[in-house]
CSV table of C-alpha atoms and ligand atoms in Angstrom, one decimal:
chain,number,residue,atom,x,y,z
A,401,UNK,CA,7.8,12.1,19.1
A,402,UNK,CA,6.2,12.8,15.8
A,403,UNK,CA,3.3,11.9,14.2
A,404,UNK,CA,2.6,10.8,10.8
A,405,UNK,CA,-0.4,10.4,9.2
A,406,UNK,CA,-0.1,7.5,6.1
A,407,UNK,CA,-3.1,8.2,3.6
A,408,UNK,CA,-2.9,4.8,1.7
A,409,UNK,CA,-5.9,2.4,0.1
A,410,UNK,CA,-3.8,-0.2,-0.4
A,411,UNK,CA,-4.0,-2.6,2.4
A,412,UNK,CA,-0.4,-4.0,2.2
A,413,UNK,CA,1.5,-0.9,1.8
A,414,UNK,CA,-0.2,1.3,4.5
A,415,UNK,CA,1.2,-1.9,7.0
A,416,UNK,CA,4.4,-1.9,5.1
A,417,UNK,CA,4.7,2.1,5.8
A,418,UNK,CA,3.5,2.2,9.0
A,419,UNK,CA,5.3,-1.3,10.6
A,420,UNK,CA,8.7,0.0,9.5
A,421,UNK,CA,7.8,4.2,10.6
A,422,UNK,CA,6.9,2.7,13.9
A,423,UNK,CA,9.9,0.8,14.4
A,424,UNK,CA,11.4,4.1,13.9
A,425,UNK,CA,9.6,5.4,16.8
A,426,UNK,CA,7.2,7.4,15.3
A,427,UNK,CA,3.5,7.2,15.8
A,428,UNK,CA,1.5,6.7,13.1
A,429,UNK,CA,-2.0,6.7,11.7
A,430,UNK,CA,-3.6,5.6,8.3
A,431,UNK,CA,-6.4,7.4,6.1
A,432,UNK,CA,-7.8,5.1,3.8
A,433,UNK,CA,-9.8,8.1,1.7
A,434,UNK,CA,-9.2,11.7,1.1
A,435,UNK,CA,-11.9,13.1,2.9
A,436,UNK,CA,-10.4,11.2,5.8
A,437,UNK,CA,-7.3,12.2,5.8
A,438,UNK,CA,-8.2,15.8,5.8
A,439,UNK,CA,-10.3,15.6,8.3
A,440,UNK,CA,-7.4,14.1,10.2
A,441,UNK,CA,-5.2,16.3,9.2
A,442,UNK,CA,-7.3,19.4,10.3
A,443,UNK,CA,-8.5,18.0,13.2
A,444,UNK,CA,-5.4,16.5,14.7
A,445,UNK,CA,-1.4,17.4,15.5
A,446,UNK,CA,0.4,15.7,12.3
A,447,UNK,CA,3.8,16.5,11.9
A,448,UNK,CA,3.8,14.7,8.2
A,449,UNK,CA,1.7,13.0,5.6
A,450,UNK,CA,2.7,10.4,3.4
A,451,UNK,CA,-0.1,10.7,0.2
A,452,UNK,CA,-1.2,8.2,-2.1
A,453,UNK,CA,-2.5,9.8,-5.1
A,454,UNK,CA,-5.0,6.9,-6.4
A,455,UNK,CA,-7.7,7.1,-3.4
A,456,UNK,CA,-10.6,5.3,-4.3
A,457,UNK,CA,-12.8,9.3,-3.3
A,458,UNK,CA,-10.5,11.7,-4.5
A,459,UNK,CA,-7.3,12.1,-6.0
A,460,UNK,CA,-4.3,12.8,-3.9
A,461,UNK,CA,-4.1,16.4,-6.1
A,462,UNK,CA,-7.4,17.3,-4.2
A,463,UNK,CA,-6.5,16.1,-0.9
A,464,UNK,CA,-3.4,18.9,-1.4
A,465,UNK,CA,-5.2,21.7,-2.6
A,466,UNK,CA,-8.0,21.0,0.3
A,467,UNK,CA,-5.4,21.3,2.7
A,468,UNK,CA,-3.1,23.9,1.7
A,469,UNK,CA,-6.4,25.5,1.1
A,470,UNK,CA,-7.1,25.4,4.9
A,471,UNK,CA,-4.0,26.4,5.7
A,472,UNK,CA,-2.4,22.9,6.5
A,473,UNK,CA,1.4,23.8,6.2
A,474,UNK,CA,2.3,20.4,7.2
A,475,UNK,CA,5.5,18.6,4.8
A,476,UNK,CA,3.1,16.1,2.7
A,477,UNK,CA,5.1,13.3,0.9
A,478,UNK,CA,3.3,11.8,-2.5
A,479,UNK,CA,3.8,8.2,-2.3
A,480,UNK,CA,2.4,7.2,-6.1
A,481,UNK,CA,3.1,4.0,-8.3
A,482,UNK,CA,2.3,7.3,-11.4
A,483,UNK,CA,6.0,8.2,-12.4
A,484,UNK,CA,5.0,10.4,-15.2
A,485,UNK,CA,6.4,14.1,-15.0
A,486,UNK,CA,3.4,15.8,-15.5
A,487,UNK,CA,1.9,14.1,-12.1
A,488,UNK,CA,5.1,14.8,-10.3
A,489,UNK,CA,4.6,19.2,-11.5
A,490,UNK,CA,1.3,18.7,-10.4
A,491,UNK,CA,1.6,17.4,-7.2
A,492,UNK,CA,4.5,19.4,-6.4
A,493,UNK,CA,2.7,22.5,-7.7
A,494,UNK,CA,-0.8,21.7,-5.4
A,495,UNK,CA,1.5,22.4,-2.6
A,496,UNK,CA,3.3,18.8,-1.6
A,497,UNK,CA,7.2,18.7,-0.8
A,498,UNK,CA,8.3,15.6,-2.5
A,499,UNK,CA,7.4,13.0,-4.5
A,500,UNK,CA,8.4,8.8,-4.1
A,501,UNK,CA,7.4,6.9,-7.1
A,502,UNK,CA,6.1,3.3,-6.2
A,503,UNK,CA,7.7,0.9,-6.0
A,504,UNK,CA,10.0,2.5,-3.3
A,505,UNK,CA,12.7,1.0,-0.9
A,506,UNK,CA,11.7,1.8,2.7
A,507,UNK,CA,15.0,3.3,3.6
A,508,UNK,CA,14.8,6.1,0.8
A,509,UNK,CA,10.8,6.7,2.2
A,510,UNK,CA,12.6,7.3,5.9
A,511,UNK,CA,15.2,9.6,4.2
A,512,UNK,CA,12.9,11.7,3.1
A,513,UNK,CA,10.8,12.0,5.8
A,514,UNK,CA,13.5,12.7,8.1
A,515,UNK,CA,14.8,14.9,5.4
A,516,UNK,CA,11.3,16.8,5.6
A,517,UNK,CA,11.2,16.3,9.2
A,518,UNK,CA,14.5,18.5,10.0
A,519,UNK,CA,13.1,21.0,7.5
A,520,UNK,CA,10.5,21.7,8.9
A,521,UNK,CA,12.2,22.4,12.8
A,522,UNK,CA,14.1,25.3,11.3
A,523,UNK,CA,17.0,23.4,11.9
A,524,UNK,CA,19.7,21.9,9.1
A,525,UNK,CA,21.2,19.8,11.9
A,526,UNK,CA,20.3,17.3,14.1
A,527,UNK,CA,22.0,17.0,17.9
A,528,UNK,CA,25.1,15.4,18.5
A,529,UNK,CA,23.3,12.5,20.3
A,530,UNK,CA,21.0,11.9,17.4
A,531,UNK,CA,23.8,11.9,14.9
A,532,UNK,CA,25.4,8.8,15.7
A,533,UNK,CA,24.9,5.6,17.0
A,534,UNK,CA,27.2,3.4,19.2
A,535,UNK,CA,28.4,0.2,20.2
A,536,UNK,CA,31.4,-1.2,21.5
A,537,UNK,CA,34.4,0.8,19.4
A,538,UNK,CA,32.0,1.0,16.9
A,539,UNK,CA,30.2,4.5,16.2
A,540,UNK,CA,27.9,5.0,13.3
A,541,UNK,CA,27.6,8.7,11.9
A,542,UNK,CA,24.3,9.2,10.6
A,543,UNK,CA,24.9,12.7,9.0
A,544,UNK,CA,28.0,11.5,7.2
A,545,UNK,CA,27.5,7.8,6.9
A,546,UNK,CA,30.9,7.1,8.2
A,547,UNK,CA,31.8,4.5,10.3
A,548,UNK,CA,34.4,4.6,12.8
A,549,UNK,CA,36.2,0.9,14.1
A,550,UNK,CA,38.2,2.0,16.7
A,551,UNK,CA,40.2,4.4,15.3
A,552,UNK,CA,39.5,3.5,11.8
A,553,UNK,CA,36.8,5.3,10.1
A,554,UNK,CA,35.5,3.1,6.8
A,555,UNK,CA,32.4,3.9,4.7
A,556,UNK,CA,30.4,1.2,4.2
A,557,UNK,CA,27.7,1.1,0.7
A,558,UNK,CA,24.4,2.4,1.1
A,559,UNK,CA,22.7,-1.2,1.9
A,560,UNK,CA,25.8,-1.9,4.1
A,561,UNK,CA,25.2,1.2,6.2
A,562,UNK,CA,21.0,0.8,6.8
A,563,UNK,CA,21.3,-2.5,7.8
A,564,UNK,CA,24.1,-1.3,10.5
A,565,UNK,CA,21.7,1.6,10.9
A,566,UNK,CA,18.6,-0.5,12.1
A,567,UNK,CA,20.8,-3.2,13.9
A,568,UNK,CA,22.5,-0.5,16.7
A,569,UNK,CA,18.6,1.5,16.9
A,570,UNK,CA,17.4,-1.5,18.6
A,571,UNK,CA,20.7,-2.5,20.4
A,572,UNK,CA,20.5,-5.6,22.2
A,573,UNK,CA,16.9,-6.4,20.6
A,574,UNK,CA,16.6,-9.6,18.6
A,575,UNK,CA,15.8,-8.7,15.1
A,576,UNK,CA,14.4,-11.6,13.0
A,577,UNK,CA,15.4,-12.1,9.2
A,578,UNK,CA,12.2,-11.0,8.2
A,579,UNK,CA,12.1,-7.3,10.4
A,580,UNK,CA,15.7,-6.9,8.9
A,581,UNK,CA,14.4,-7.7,5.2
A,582,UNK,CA,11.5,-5.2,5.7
A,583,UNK,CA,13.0,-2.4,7.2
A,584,UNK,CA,16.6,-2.8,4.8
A,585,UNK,CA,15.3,-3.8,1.2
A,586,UNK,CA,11.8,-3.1,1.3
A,587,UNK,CA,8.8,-5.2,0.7
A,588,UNK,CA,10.3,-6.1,-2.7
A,589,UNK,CA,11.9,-9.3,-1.8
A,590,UNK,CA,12.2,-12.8,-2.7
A,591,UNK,CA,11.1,-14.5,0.1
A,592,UNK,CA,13.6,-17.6,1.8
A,593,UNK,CA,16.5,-15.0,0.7
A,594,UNK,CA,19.4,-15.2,2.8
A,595,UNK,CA,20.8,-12.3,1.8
A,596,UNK,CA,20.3,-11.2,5.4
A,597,UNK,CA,22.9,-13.4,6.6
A,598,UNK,CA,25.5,-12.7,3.7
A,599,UNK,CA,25.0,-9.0,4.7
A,600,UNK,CA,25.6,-9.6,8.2
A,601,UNK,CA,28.6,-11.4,7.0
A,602,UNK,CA,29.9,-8.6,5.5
A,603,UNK,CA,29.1,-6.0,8.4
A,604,UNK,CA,31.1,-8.6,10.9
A,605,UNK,CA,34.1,-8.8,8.6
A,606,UNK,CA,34.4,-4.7,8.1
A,607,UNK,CA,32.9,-3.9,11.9
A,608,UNK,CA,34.3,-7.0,14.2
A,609,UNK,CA,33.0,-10.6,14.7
A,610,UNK,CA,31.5,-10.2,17.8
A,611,UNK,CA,29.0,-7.6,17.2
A,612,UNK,CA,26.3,-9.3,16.2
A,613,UNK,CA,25.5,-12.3,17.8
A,614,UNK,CA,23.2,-14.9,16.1
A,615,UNK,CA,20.6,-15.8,17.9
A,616,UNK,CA,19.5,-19.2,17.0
A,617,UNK,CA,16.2,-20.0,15.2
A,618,UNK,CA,15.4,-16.2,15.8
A,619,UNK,CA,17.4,-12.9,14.3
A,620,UNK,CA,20.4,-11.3,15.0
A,621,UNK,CA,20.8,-9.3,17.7
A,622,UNK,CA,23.9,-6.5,18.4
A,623,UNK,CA,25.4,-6.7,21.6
A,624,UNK,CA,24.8,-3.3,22.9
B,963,CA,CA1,-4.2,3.8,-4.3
């Protein structure tokens, strides 16, 4: 299992990170400063950091250079609401691997850490098992974001396909509107949306009406 360490001084979006990473199965951690985070990171077994540039000790820059310094070769993900170029050279240049400008969708944050995450094991592919996902006649490829409906295969847009994503990871799990909102569009919603249950409309209709069941007053679950 890997470990990520979230270096975040914002309150809301270190939960936000780390509710939806966790419900990805990794284990997570947050640094609320620089200096703790590289402590943390020196100290400990991280696989990954996700950075916040504007700490309230140091900025993120520092927190690089101190660990690449130290030899740290860990990926390191800037997570900054600064879009500017010049901070994306920089931060790229003090040794990070990528850069996610604020405000991000939680889905593109998960690419890239997976992205980083394969990297990093010296391997461009990931096992058969972990490539897809299954259900029924239903089988979701993750490497190709295909879908196959019996002997059908369909692609299904981006949004389509995460939702689907999250739905048959917790297979026979109820999922309530709000988990799917979180982990699908982010923490940039309107809240009292129902675009949950439109998009689960849609993924019955392309996928088969019996796959996800509706559980009342609670979520949605997929019948594993
Ligand atoms: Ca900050």
């Amino acid at each position: 299992m890997h470990r990520i360490l979230i270096t975040e001084d914002e309150p809301r979006i270190a939960a936000f990170v780390k509710k939806g990473l966790s419900a990805q199965g990794f284990m997570t951690e947050v640094a609320t400063t620089g200096e703790s985070a590289i402590t943390m990171v020196l100290n400990s077994d991280f696989d990954l950091m996700i950075l916040d540039l504007g700490l309230p000790d140091k900025d993120g820059h520092e927190v690089i250079e101190a660990l690449r310094g130290q030899g740290a070769v860990l990926p390191i993900i800037i997570l900054s609401a600064r879009d500017d170029i010049g901070d994306k050279v920089t931060g790229l240049n003090a040794g990070a691997d990528d850069y996610l400008t604020k405000p991000f969708r939680f889905e593109e944050l998960l690419a890239r850490v997976n992205a980083r995450l394969r990297q990093t094991a010296g391997h461009s592919q990931t096992p058969e098992a972990e490539q897809v996902l299954r259900a029924g006649d239903v089988v979701l490829n993750l490497l190709t974001r295909q879908v196959q409906v019996g002997r059908k295969t369909i692609d299904l847009p981006a949004r389509e396909f995460t939702l689907a994503e999250v739905l048959f990871r917790h297979s026979g799990q109820v999922l309530s509107r709000e988990q799917l909102l979180d982990q699908v569009w982010g923490y940039d919603y309107s809240p009292g949306s129902n675009i949950v249950d439109v998009y689960v409309g849609y993924l019955r209709k392309k996928l088969g009406n019996d796959l996800i069941e509706t559980v009342r007053g609670m979520g949605y679950r997929l019948r594993g």
